[in-house]
Amino acid sequence: MESDEIGRDNALCSELSRILPCHRLFTFLGAAWDVFSELFVLSQSCMISRGSRAVRTTSLLFQIALAFDYFVLCCQRTTCHQLSSPLKDSVGRLLLRRKRDSHHPGCPTSIRRSRSMTTALTQWATRIAILAGLCGCAWSDRKIGIHVRLTDTNNLRVGIEQDQTAAAMLMALRHVNDRVASVIPQETVASLEEGFQLQWDMRDTFSSPRLAVVNTMEWTGLEGSKDSVVDMMIGASRSAISGPVALVAQVTSTPLLSHRSTSAALSDNYLYPNFARTVPPDTFNAYAMAEILADLGWQAFSVLFVNDLYGVGYSVDLASAASTQGLTVATAQQFTSGDARSIRRALVNVRSASARVVVCIAFSSDMLTILELSQEEHISGPGWVWVTGDSVAKPSTLLDSSSDSALFGELLHGWLQVRPAAFLGSNGQRFQEAWASEPSDTFETPLLSAGFPASALNAVPCPDFCGFAYDAVWAAALAISRCKAQDGQAVDKTELLSQLLALDFEASTGQVRFDERGDRALESATLQLSNWVVDPTTGLLELIHLGEWHAEDGLQRDLAVSPVWSSAGVQGWASIPQDGWSCPPGAVYSDVTWQCEQCAPGTAQQGLACVPCEVGTAAGRWGMTQCLACTQGDYANETGQAQCTRCPHNAAVPYGAEPTSLEACSCLPGYVLDCKWQLWVLLVMVAGLLALLAGGGWVAKRWWGG
C-alpha cells in the first residue's frame, strides 16, 4: 500500500512538474484545482463515515492541505533558486509530516491528528504562508528597494512632479513583470529570463538623509529582518541623500542606481564604488551650462547656490567649466535652504558684483523666497537674466504652491533653464503615449494615495525625470535578470554591479550606457535650453524649448522660436541682453537700454560705472576710461567737467599746484596788474613819465625864470 501511494505521489508530481513551472501562480491554481477535485473524490468514503460537520470540514481541509503538500514536493524537485532558508525549513518539516502520514492509508489517522477545527485551520494558515513565499518560486526574491521623495521634512507634499516620477517607476515595474514592450524595444524585453519577476519596496525619504539611511540598513540586511533584503536600490532624488545611502550600501556591496542625483561628488569611485545613475551628472550639466552661456555671448556671471552636496558640487564644476571657456565668475554666493536671511544676504552680494547674468542652483522649495527677495533687492526683471539648473520643478508646480501666482509668473517670465533632456524624438513620444494610457490602478498604492488621486497623475504629461526613473527600473531588472544565482543563494552583488555597468540598451531617454564611474555616458546625454514664458492668451507660465546641447555639437538653437529675455518683453535671438560685466573699455551696462553704453563726456569708466570727473580733471570725449588732469593753463573747479577752463590771459597754474580753482592761476613771469602788463613795459612807461615830468620842469624854469 505504501509503495502504491508513493507511486501516485511520483506520478502526480511528474505531471505537476510538466504543467507547473514554479514561477507561474495562475498555472498552479489551475493545476491545484484538478488535484483538489481528485483528492476530494478519493476521500468521499472518509468524509461519509463521519457524521459531524466539523469533522467533515476538517477532513476536507486536510485533503486540500494534502494537495498543497504535493505542490511543495514538486517545487522541491524543480529549480526554486531563491527559496529562503527559513521557508525551506518550514517546507522540510511539512514534508516530514507528510511522509509520516503516508504510512497510514486513508484518512482516519490524519483526522485523528486534526481533531479540532482550530487545529486544521492553523495548519492550513501555515500552508498559505508557505504558498505566499512559493508563488514566485524561482524568482520570488528578486527585489529592489526604491527611495522616493514625496514629502519634505515638515511632512508636506513636495509636488505632483515627484509623485509622477514615483508613478513612472510603478509603470516600469508593471511593464517588466508583464513583459510590456510599449517603450522598451521588444528584443530588450525578451532578453529577460523566463519567469523573471521583480518585486519592490518603495519608501518615502521625507527629504531626510537619516531616514533614508535607516531604510538602507534594513534593505541591506544590516538591521531588521532578512526578508527585507534587496538586490539593488534605486534613488534617491537628492544628492545629499544618495551620498550617505551609497556609503552605507557599500558595506554589503549593494548597488545604488539613481534617477535624479546629479552631484559630481558621487562620481568618486573610491567613496561610492557601487553608485550609478541614469541621469547625466553635474559634471556634464555644468560644462553644458558654461558652453551655453558662452554661446549666448555672456563672458561673466554670478552664481547663487544652495550649500548642500548638490549645490556646492555644481558651483565648483561650473567654475571649472567656466575657466575652460574663458568666462569669469563675478561672485559665487551660497545660502542655506529654507533660511530667508541667508538668501537675502547672498542676493545683496550678487547685486554688488553687478554681473547681470545669475545662475541659480536651488531647489523648488526655495524658489518662491528667492523670487520675492530678488524683487525687493532690485535684481530681477528688466536688465537681469536668471538661469537655473535641473533641480527646479516645472513652472506649474511652483505656481501651484504660491499665494500670488500672477506675481510669481511675472517674475519667472524670461528665466532660462538648462536641464537633462529625457523625452526627445520617438522614444519620448512612445513613453508619453504609454504614460497616458497606463491604467490608474497601477498607481494606487498606499504611498501615492496619500498625495494626489491616481487618475490625476497621468492626466498630464510626465516631466523629464520620469524618463530617467523609468529607465532606472528597467536597468535594474535587466542587470538582475542576467545574474544567475545558484540554488538558495542571493545574487552576487559584485557581478550585479558589473552587469549593470555593462548595459547598453535603448530606452525612453535614448541609449542608456554607463562609463567606468557609473555615470551616464557623455555621448548618450542630451541637455536642453528652455525659456519660462507667460502665454499672453492663457496667462499660464510655460516652458518653451529653445535648443539642445550635445557634447559633440554644442548648443543647437531653435531659430524658429523667439526667446523672451525679461519681463519687459525684450525678445529675439538678435536682442540677447549683455551680461553687464563684459562691456568694452569706456562703456558700462545701462539699466535703461539694457545694453553697454559709452560713458558720456565729463565721466569715465571706473569698474562697472561711469563716474563724474573730479575737480581739477575733465573727460572731453565719449567712452573715456579715465579723466585727464587739466594742463598748466587750465583749471576745473567743478565735478563732471567735459573741458577744463582756461586761466586768464598771461596766467597759468604753477607747476605742482592743484588746478581746482581760478585762484590757482598765477600771472606769468614779467606780468603784473592782473597779468595784463609786462613789468619792463611798465617800467619804461614810468621812466618816460618821469622824464616827461623832468623835462617839463626845466622848460618851466627857463620860461618863468628867464
XYZ file of C-alpha atoms in Angstrom:
706
model
C 0.000 0.000 0.000
C 2.852 2.352 0.867
C 4.536 1.723 -2.488
C 1.260 2.415 -4.301
C 0.892 5.763 -2.535
C 4.482 6.715 -3.284
C 3.918 5.775 -6.883
C 0.849 8.000 -7.015
C 2.960 10.769 -5.435
C 5.632 10.437 -8.083
C 3.146 10.316 -10.942
C 1.246 13.317 -9.706
C 4.430 15.312 -9.086
C 5.744 14.452 -12.517
C 2.544 15.713 -14.067
C 2.640 18.885 -11.970
C 6.301 19.431 -12.833
C 5.410 19.241 -16.510
C 2.498 21.682 -16.419
C 3.560 23.766 -13.419
C 6.697 25.912 -13.681
C 7.041 27.119 -10.104
C 7.037 30.771 -11.070
C 3.576 30.753 -12.635
C 0.998 31.236 -9.951
C -2.057 31.115 -12.203
C -0.921 27.860 -13.806
C -0.506 26.456 -10.344
C -4.022 27.467 -9.332
C -5.490 25.661 -12.331
C -3.464 22.522 -11.677
C -4.154 22.683 -7.949
C -7.887 22.741 -8.621
C -7.587 19.461 -10.554
C -5.647 17.910 -7.688
C -8.167 19.149 -5.134
C -11.020 17.630 -7.151
C -9.287 14.268 -7.495
C -8.391 14.019 -3.848
C -11.866 15.178 -2.861
C -13.361 12.218 -4.747
C -10.836 9.791 -3.254
C -11.750 10.939 0.251
C -15.527 10.601 -0.066
C -15.662 7.373 1.917
C -13.698 9.005 4.700
C -15.984 12.027 4.751
C -19.176 9.973 4.656
C -18.002 7.818 7.526
C -18.021 10.815 9.824
C -21.311 12.386 10.778
C -20.015 15.554 12.372
C -19.989 18.636 10.123
C -16.839 19.833 11.873
C -15.132 16.511 11.193
C -16.232 16.556 7.534
C -14.910 20.104 7.143
C -11.700 19.157 8.900
C -11.275 16.250 6.545
C -11.784 18.482 3.525
C -9.224 20.958 4.836
C -6.787 18.115 5.311
C -7.287 16.878 1.768
C -6.712 20.400 0.415
C -3.604 20.629 2.556
C -2.522 17.263 1.192
C -2.815 18.668 -2.334
C -0.696 21.601 -1.285
C 1.888 19.158 0.047
C 2.132 17.724 -3.444
C 2.777 21.198 -4.788
C 5.536 21.783 -2.226
C 7.073 18.423 -3.065
C 7.091 19.264 -6.773
C 8.663 22.633 -6.134
C 11.361 20.834 -4.150
C 12.030 18.660 -7.178
C 12.231 21.592 -9.580
C 14.573 24.565 -9.567
C 13.415 27.028 -6.936
C 16.586 29.060 -6.790
C 15.526 31.701 -4.314
C 13.736 29.633 -1.677
C 14.889 31.262 1.555
C 16.361 29.102 4.337
C 13.505 29.683 6.833
C 10.996 28.748 4.148
C 12.973 25.612 3.253
C 12.955 24.589 6.906
C 9.167 25.004 7.046
C 8.732 23.001 3.867
C 11.059 20.309 5.211
C 9.050 19.936 8.408
C 5.826 19.806 6.419
C 7.209 17.110 4.104
C 8.473 15.080 7.056
C 4.964 15.029 8.496
C 3.605 14.274 5.036
C 5.848 11.179 4.748
C 4.934 10.061 8.262
C 1.243 10.244 7.385
C 1.792 8.328 4.159
C 2.440 5.166 6.156
C -1.243 5.212 7.133
C -3.524 4.720 4.153
C -6.812 6.543 4.070
C -7.811 9.462 6.186
C -8.759 8.322 9.695
C -5.223 8.731 11.119
C -4.944 12.186 9.617
C -8.299 13.136 11.001
C -7.223 11.947 14.407
C -4.222 14.342 14.044
C -6.655 17.167 13.315
C -9.297 16.590 15.923
C -10.415 20.188 16.139
C -11.380 22.783 13.545
C -8.901 25.196 15.140
C -6.001 22.834 14.601
C -6.979 22.277 10.984
C -7.313 25.966 10.286
C -3.951 26.635 11.946
C -2.253 24.038 9.782
C -3.870 25.456 6.674
C -2.815 29.009 7.594
C 0.750 27.727 7.795
C 0.424 26.294 4.310
C -0.951 29.584 2.969
C 2.073 31.375 4.396
C 4.349 28.909 2.626
C 2.355 29.323 -0.580
C 2.868 33.091 -0.388
C 6.592 32.522 -0.353
C 6.496 29.957 -3.152
C 4.137 31.645 -5.593
C 7.044 33.245 -7.456
C 9.354 30.340 -6.670
C 12.355 30.669 -8.978
C 12.432 34.486 -8.930
C 10.256 35.405 -5.936
C 13.093 37.035 -4.009
C 14.364 39.245 -6.837
C 13.619 42.539 -5.222
C 14.626 46.185 -5.361
C 14.268 48.981 -2.824
C 13.198 52.394 -4.116
C 13.917 55.708 -2.372
C 11.433 58.408 -3.399
C 10.971 61.966 -2.150
C 7.263 62.710 -1.862
C 7.187 64.887 1.254
C 9.530 67.368 2.874
C 10.873 67.372 6.420
C 7.659 69.086 7.565
C 5.589 66.220 6.150
C 4.199 68.446 3.404
C 3.785 67.059 -0.097
C 6.655 68.260 -2.308
C 4.584 68.436 -5.502
C 2.911 66.350 -8.145
C 6.129 66.085 -10.183
C 7.709 63.864 -7.516
C 4.572 61.708 -7.342
C 4.610 61.364 -11.118
C 8.233 60.242 -11.017
C 7.357 57.540 -8.485
C 4.363 56.560 -10.614
C 6.633 56.207 -13.649
C 8.646 53.635 -11.682
C 5.462 51.711 -10.890
C 4.600 51.718 -14.589
C 8.071 50.384 -15.374
C 7.671 47.606 -12.795
C 4.398 46.530 -14.396
C 5.996 46.633 -17.836
C 8.869 44.462 -16.576
C 6.692 41.852 -14.910
C 4.079 41.767 -17.695
C 6.698 41.971 -20.481
C 5.164 45.129 -21.995
C 7.216 46.474 -24.928
C 5.397 49.757 -25.457
C 8.510 51.831 -24.575
C 11.467 49.448 -24.424
C 12.170 47.548 -27.685
C 10.793 44.012 -27.886
C 14.224 42.385 -28.177
C 15.294 44.017 -24.910
C 12.114 42.928 -23.146
C 12.541 39.396 -24.485
C 16.066 39.246 -23.042
C 14.654 38.988 -19.505
C 14.985 35.462 -18.115
C 11.877 33.338 -18.429
C 9.804 33.602 -15.316
C 11.706 36.620 -14.017
C 9.554 38.785 -11.769
C 10.736 41.906 -9.972
C 9.360 42.728 -6.550
C 9.779 46.125 -4.976
C 9.624 48.067 -1.752
C 9.089 51.807 -2.263
C 9.587 54.167 0.678
C 9.441 57.918 1.149
C 12.632 59.528 2.458
C 10.708 62.565 3.746
C 13.688 64.565 2.408
C 15.704 63.187 5.340
C 19.131 61.548 4.896
C 18.750 59.924 8.316
C 15.502 58.164 7.415
C 16.913 57.076 4.059
C 19.906 55.536 5.847
C 17.561 53.674 8.217
C 15.716 52.193 5.220
C 19.022 51.324 3.574
C 20.281 49.452 6.635
C 17.135 47.342 6.576
C 17.316 46.722 2.827
C 20.976 45.721 3.003
C 20.436 43.356 5.932
C 22.471 45.411 8.400
C 19.379 45.733 10.580
C 15.937 44.196 10.709
C 14.570 41.088 9.032
C 16.479 39.258 6.334
C 13.217 39.128 4.382
C 13.626 42.860 3.680
C 16.992 42.462 1.930
C 17.001 43.676 -1.674
C 19.322 43.011 -4.607
C 19.587 46.658 -5.661
C 18.313 50.083 -4.651
C 17.001 52.899 -6.842
C 17.195 56.536 -5.757
C 17.453 58.913 -4.177
C 16.072 62.119 -5.638
C 18.626 64.367 -3.912
C 22.388 64.004 -3.933
C 22.502 64.952 -0.254
C 20.554 61.745 0.434
C 22.168 59.486 -2.161
C 25.623 60.234 -0.710
C 25.103 58.733 2.771
C 22.904 55.969 1.356
C 25.665 54.921 -1.055
C 28.198 54.881 1.792
C 26.025 52.522 3.831
C 25.178 50.367 0.810
C 28.813 49.649 0.028
C 29.123 47.736 3.311
C 27.194 44.922 1.622
C 28.211 45.939 -1.935
C 24.572 46.641 -2.788
C 24.358 48.732 -5.985
C 22.548 52.075 -5.811
C 21.134 53.379 -9.112
C 19.847 56.958 -9.027
C 17.477 58.608 -11.466
C 17.948 62.177 -10.227
C 21.044 62.662 -8.031
C 23.476 64.604 -10.206
C 26.264 65.783 -7.867
C 29.716 65.242 -9.351
C 30.968 64.147 -5.918
C 29.071 60.880 -6.402
C 31.328 60.069 -9.354
C 34.165 59.320 -6.921
C 34.729 55.578 -7.289
C 36.790 55.457 -4.110
C 33.979 56.822 -1.913
C 30.999 55.497 -3.871
C 32.115 52.337 -5.716
C 28.585 50.925 -6.004
C 26.837 54.072 -7.239
C 25.490 54.564 -10.772
C 22.868 56.810 -12.385
C 20.741 57.087 -15.473
C 20.750 60.901 -15.326
C 23.787 62.890 -16.546
C 25.949 64.133 -13.629
C 26.585 67.787 -12.851
C 29.998 67.497 -14.471
C 28.180 67.315 -17.797
C 25.423 69.705 -16.760
C 27.886 72.365 -15.592
C 30.008 72.004 -18.721
C 26.907 72.357 -20.872
C 25.804 75.393 -18.817
C 29.181 77.114 -19.358
C 29.147 76.381 -23.092
C 25.606 77.710 -23.441
C 26.467 80.919 -21.537
C 29.467 81.449 -23.802
C 27.399 80.730 -26.903
C 24.920 83.433 -25.863
C 27.771 85.954 -25.609
C 27.961 86.247 -21.827
C 31.514 86.474 -20.511
C 30.747 86.884 -16.799
C 28.037 85.693 -14.428
C 27.258 85.318 -10.737
C 26.301 82.064 -9.027
C 23.690 81.672 -6.280
C 23.748 78.124 -4.875
C 22.353 76.053 -2.022
C 25.088 74.872 0.332
C 24.489 71.122 0.191
C 26.266 68.323 -1.688
C 24.416 69.099 -4.890
C 24.744 72.891 -4.838
C 28.365 73.055 -3.744
C 29.392 70.405 -6.243
C 27.557 72.118 -9.083
C 29.119 75.517 -8.322
C 32.619 74.027 -8.248
C 32.036 72.195 -11.530
C 30.583 75.333 -13.094
C 33.581 77.450 -12.061
C 35.924 74.857 -13.541
C 33.936 74.652 -16.772
C 33.765 78.457 -16.978
C 37.549 78.752 -16.854
C 37.890 76.404 -19.820
C 35.524 78.680 -21.756
C 37.322 81.874 -20.733
C 34.370 83.028 -18.619
C 34.519 84.961 -15.347
C 32.563 84.071 -12.221
C 31.886 87.527 -10.788
C 30.847 86.087 -7.438
C 29.596 82.781 -6.021
C 27.205 83.135 -3.085
C 25.843 80.247 -1.030
C 22.715 80.102 1.101
C 21.033 77.670 3.453
C 17.862 76.047 2.173
C 14.805 77.379 3.986
C 16.706 80.299 5.568
C 15.340 83.595 4.177
C 18.010 85.675 5.892
C 20.872 83.774 4.301
C 19.119 84.017 0.918
C 18.780 87.799 1.248
C 22.414 88.152 2.301
C 23.545 86.169 -0.730
C 21.341 88.233 -3.053
C 22.793 91.510 -1.738
C 26.279 90.251 -2.545
C 25.142 89.165 -6.013
C 23.805 92.655 -6.642
C 27.109 94.203 -5.553
C 29.016 92.131 -8.109
C 26.961 93.849 -10.850
C 27.071 90.922 -13.294
C 23.593 90.891 -14.785
C 23.557 87.143 -15.541
C 22.834 84.981 -12.472
C 22.996 81.179 -12.417
C 20.666 79.968 -9.666
C 21.308 76.491 -8.257
C 18.406 75.970 -5.874
C 15.528 73.624 -5.132
C 11.885 74.305 -5.862
C 11.153 74.732 -2.156
C 13.349 77.858 -2.063
C 12.376 79.360 -5.406
C 9.444 81.413 -4.174
C 11.587 83.025 -1.469
C 14.350 83.760 -3.986
C 11.893 85.364 -6.394
C 10.323 87.545 -3.734
C 13.613 88.717 -2.228
C 15.270 89.298 -5.598
C 12.454 91.692 -6.441
C 12.946 93.521 -3.148
C 16.692 93.816 -3.775
C 16.110 95.035 -7.342
C 17.987 92.237 -9.055
C 15.177 90.787 -11.098
C 13.094 91.895 -14.030
C 14.324 94.076 -16.911
C 18.054 94.043 -17.467
C 18.630 90.864 -15.469
C 18.996 87.340 -16.818
C 18.412 84.390 -14.483
C 19.353 80.839 -15.452
C 18.526 77.787 -13.357
C 19.562 74.156 -13.493
C 17.831 70.802 -13.293
C 16.782 70.972 -9.630
C 13.810 73.299 -10.150
C 10.414 71.813 -10.891
C 8.294 72.731 -13.833
C 6.633 76.175 -13.541
C 3.134 74.904 -12.849
C 4.352 73.106 -9.731
C 5.918 76.307 -8.421
C 2.891 78.430 -9.112
C 0.501 75.937 -7.542
C 2.264 76.469 -4.209
C 2.189 80.266 -4.461
C -0.465 82.533 -2.982
C 0.102 85.058 -5.768
C 0.703 83.027 -8.925
C 0.299 86.063 -11.186
C 3.125 87.928 -9.435
C 5.486 84.990 -9.459
C 4.574 84.203 -13.035
C 5.661 87.731 -13.938
C 8.932 87.343 -12.038
C 9.676 83.997 -13.691
C 8.866 85.347 -17.133
C 12.065 85.285 -19.175
C 14.000 82.853 -16.957
C 16.142 80.232 -18.694
C 16.645 76.627 -17.646
C 19.335 74.122 -18.595
C 18.444 70.555 -17.694
C 18.897 66.995 -18.951
C 16.601 66.188 -21.842
C 14.643 62.971 -21.451
C 11.839 62.861 -23.969
C 13.272 63.756 -27.349
C 12.247 62.111 -30.605
C 10.253 58.920 -30.978
C 11.446 57.415 -27.672
C 9.892 60.208 -25.665
C 6.727 60.072 -27.711
C 6.346 56.346 -27.021
C 6.807 56.939 -23.308
C 4.209 59.700 -23.114
C 1.723 57.596 -25.067
C 2.258 54.661 -22.712
C 2.038 57.033 -19.742
C -1.271 58.499 -20.882
C -2.809 55.052 -21.416
C -1.482 53.406 -18.250
C -4.353 52.107 -16.045
C -4.709 54.277 -12.975
C -4.788 51.238 -10.691
C -1.052 50.844 -11.399
C -0.535 53.946 -9.256
C -2.954 53.006 -6.484
C -0.506 52.296 -3.701
C -0.780 53.488 -0.095
C 2.324 55.625 -0.579
C 0.955 57.555 -3.564
C -2.658 57.531 -2.438
C -1.706 59.832 0.428
C -0.941 62.556 -2.102
C -2.704 63.056 -5.407
C -5.515 60.963 -6.944
C -4.179 58.152 -9.109
C -6.204 59.359 -12.081
C -4.598 62.812 -11.842
C -1.029 61.550 -12.095
C -1.124 60.625 -15.779
C -3.781 63.129 -16.763
C -0.918 65.425 -17.813
C 2.440 64.565 -19.424
C 5.103 63.190 -17.126
C 8.096 65.542 -16.567
C 11.582 64.721 -17.827
C 12.841 62.935 -14.734
C 10.081 60.343 -15.177
C 12.089 59.014 -18.107
C 15.277 58.617 -16.073
C 13.250 56.900 -13.317
C 11.529 54.567 -15.791
C 14.863 53.646 -17.365
C 16.437 53.046 -13.936
C 13.865 50.361 -13.148
C 14.497 48.668 -16.481
C 18.262 48.857 -15.987
C 17.906 47.211 -12.574
C 15.646 44.488 -13.986
C 17.968 43.701 -16.894
C 21.047 43.569 -14.665
C 19.400 41.354 -12.023
C 17.912 39.072 -14.660
C 21.345 38.441 -16.160
C 22.790 37.334 -12.822
C 22.365 33.588 -12.492
C 22.051 32.827 -8.793
C 22.617 29.292 -7.543
C 20.001 27.326 -5.622
C 19.137 29.145 -2.440
C 21.820 31.764 -2.958
C 21.447 35.526 -3.237
C 22.670 37.414 -6.262
C 26.377 38.137 -6.235
C 26.412 41.925 -5.763
C 29.802 42.349 -7.455
C 28.570 40.522 -10.530
C 25.334 42.510 -10.380
C 27.231 45.816 -10.488
C 29.308 44.531 -13.410
C 26.163 43.532 -15.273
C 24.652 46.965 -14.587
C 27.652 48.906 -15.884
C 27.820 46.669 -18.970
C 24.260 47.534 -20.061
C 23.713 49.232 -23.397
C 20.058 49.428 -24.396
C 17.574 51.802 -25.984
C 15.145 53.320 -23.510
C 12.815 56.271 -23.045
C 15.705 58.750 -22.604
C 17.719 57.421 -25.508
C 20.599 54.978 -25.422
C 21.397 54.024 -21.841
C 25.002 53.158 -21.159
C 27.384 53.864 -18.292
C 31.040 54.812 -18.048
C 33.553 53.224 -15.689
C 32.431 55.500 -12.837
C 28.771 54.533 -13.173
C 27.826 57.890 -14.727
C 25.564 58.132 -17.720
C 27.915 58.066 -20.714
C 28.543 61.572 -22.064
C 27.864 60.642 -25.677
C 24.410 59.375 -24.741
C 23.475 62.542 -22.815
C 21.470 65.449 -24.197
C 20.608 68.670 -22.389
C 18.024 71.241 -23.376
C 17.763 75.010 -23.070
C 14.273 76.191 -22.183
C 12.582 79.542 -21.622
C 9.913 80.242 -18.991
C 7.312 82.407 -20.704
C 3.848 83.599 -19.715
C 1.423 82.832 -22.525
C -0.316 86.157 -23.327
C -3.598 84.441 -24.213
C -3.930 81.997 -21.316
C -1.801 83.755 -18.700
C -0.130 80.421 -17.915
C 3.601 80.065 -17.421
C 5.066 77.576 -19.889
C 8.440 76.076 -20.723
C 9.436 76.886 -24.299
C 12.105 74.745 -25.956
C 14.954 76.952 -27.254
C 17.526 74.362 -28.257
C 19.546 71.279 -27.412
C 23.111 70.754 -26.285
C 25.216 67.771 -27.315
C 28.790 67.035 -26.312
C 29.940 66.939 -29.923
C 27.836 69.721 -31.457
C 27.382 72.169 -28.570
C 24.210 74.295 -28.464
C 21.881 73.948 -31.429
C 19.464 76.885 -31.268
C 15.897 76.582 -32.445
C 15.816 79.656 -34.678
C 12.085 79.263 -35.259
C 11.442 80.228 -31.630
C 11.843 83.786 -30.356
C 13.203 83.710 -26.787
C 11.978 86.176 -24.171
C 14.751 87.758 -22.109
C 12.957 89.778 -19.462
C 9.572 90.697 -18.046
C 9.649 93.854 -20.204
C 9.181 91.680 -23.268
C 12.625 92.024 -24.859
C 12.851 89.029 -27.151
C 14.587 87.501 -30.118
C 17.986 85.950 -30.748
C 19.212 89.314 -32.052
C 18.332 91.059 -28.767
C 20.274 88.936 -26.294
C 20.970 91.114 -23.237
C 24.552 91.786 -22.294
C 25.990 90.463 -19.076
C 26.691 93.936 -17.604
C 30.262 92.940 -16.905
C 31.929 92.458 -20.261
C 31.305 95.845 -21.870
C 34.190 97.275 -23.947
C 36.569 99.819 -22.335
C 34.870 103.110 -21.672
C 31.359 101.576 -21.619
C 29.080 100.252 -18.900
C 25.772 98.413 -18.783
C 22.706 100.661 -18.921
C 19.632 99.970 -16.839
C 17.619 101.942 -19.377
C 18.639 100.350 -22.657
C 19.904 97.024 -21.146
C 22.940 97.357 -23.368
C 26.518 98.589 -22.989
C 26.675 102.364 -23.361
C 29.792 104.565 -23.663
C 30.494 106.913 -20.776
C 29.455 110.495 -21.588
C 31.894 113.448 -21.640
C 32.626 114.591 -18.110
C 32.585 110.960 -16.887
C 34.904 107.986 -17.139
C 34.571 104.220 -16.583
C 35.549 103.028 -13.177
C 34.700 99.361 -12.733
C 31.102 98.833 -13.811
C 30.015 102.501 -13.654
C 30.620 105.853 -15.339
C 31.934 108.187 -12.620
C 31.960 112.026 -12.943
C 35.416 113.557 -13.191
C 36.784 115.106 -10.007
C 37.710 118.811 -9.708
C 40.962 119.511 -11.491
C 40.194 116.828 -14.139
C 37.993 116.528 -17.195
C 36.914 113.989 -19.850
C 36.284 115.601 -23.162
C 35.262 112.572 -25.267
C 32.705 109.706 -25.199
C 33.929 106.393 -23.853
C 36.887 107.530 -21.786
C 38.358 105.158 -19.238
C 39.872 107.915 -17.072
C 39.608 111.669 -16.531
C 42.620 113.790 -17.518
C 44.201 116.450 -15.286
C 43.939 119.999 -16.573
C 47.007 121.377 -18.297
C 49.127 124.200 -16.862
C 46.999 126.935 -18.386
C 43.671 125.380 -17.321
C 41.695 124.597 -14.224
C 38.426 122.777 -13.329
C 36.592 123.988 -10.285
C 33.526 121.660 -10.616
C 32.987 117.878 -10.844
C 31.923 116.288 -14.101
C 33.502 118.854 -16.413
C 33.969 117.836 -20.003
C 36.545 120.584 -20.580
C 38.944 122.472 -18.319
C 38.517 126.261 -18.007
C 41.364 128.428 -19.276
C 43.241 130.643 -16.830
C 43.099 134.426 -17.563
C 45.358 135.858 -20.268
C 49.010 135.741 -19.363
C 48.229 133.463 -16.371
C 48.756 129.763 -15.637
C 48.654 127.270 -12.796
C 52.105 126.988 -11.311
C 53.838 123.612 -11.501
C 52.825 121.401 -8.560
C 49.676 123.377 -7.745
C 46.188 121.806 -7.982
C 44.210 123.254 -10.931
C 40.989 123.266 -8.962
C 40.012 126.948 -8.954
C 40.609 130.341 -10.525
C 42.768 131.286 -7.563
C 45.202 128.611 -8.614
C 46.052 130.652 -11.705
C 49.069 132.939 -11.344
C 50.499 135.582 -13.693
C 53.236 134.507 -15.937
C 56.687 135.855 -15.087
C 57.020 139.522 -16.080
C 53.301 140.226 -15.847
C 51.651 142.405 -13.243
C 48.370 144.181 -12.628
C 46.050 141.195 -13.283
C 48.648 139.829 -15.636
C 47.776 142.424 -18.253
C 51.024 144.335 -18.156
C 54.531 143.175 -18.555
C 56.875 144.658 -15.953
C 59.518 146.094 -18.331
C 56.890 147.904 -20.350
C 55.511 149.375 -17.195
C 58.986 150.484 -16.107
C 59.622 152.172 -19.468
C 56.342 153.935 -19.205
C 57.145 155.115 -15.679
C 60.621 156.242 -16.793
C 59.121 158.087 -19.701
C 56.660 159.731 -17.456
C 59.367 160.761 -15.064
C 61.434 162.048 -17.939
C 58.480 163.897 -19.203
C 57.937 165.404 -15.840
C 61.583 166.325 -15.527
C 61.659 167.887 -18.970
C 58.581 169.863 -18.214
C 60.194 171.290 -15.061
C 63.249 172.503 -16.985
C 61.096 174.210 -19.563
C 59.082 175.898 -16.890
C 62.107 177.036 -15.095
C 63.571 178.559 -18.198
C 60.323 180.165 -19.090
C 59.479 181.572 -15.794
C 62.913 182.089 -14.522
C 64.293 183.732 -17.580
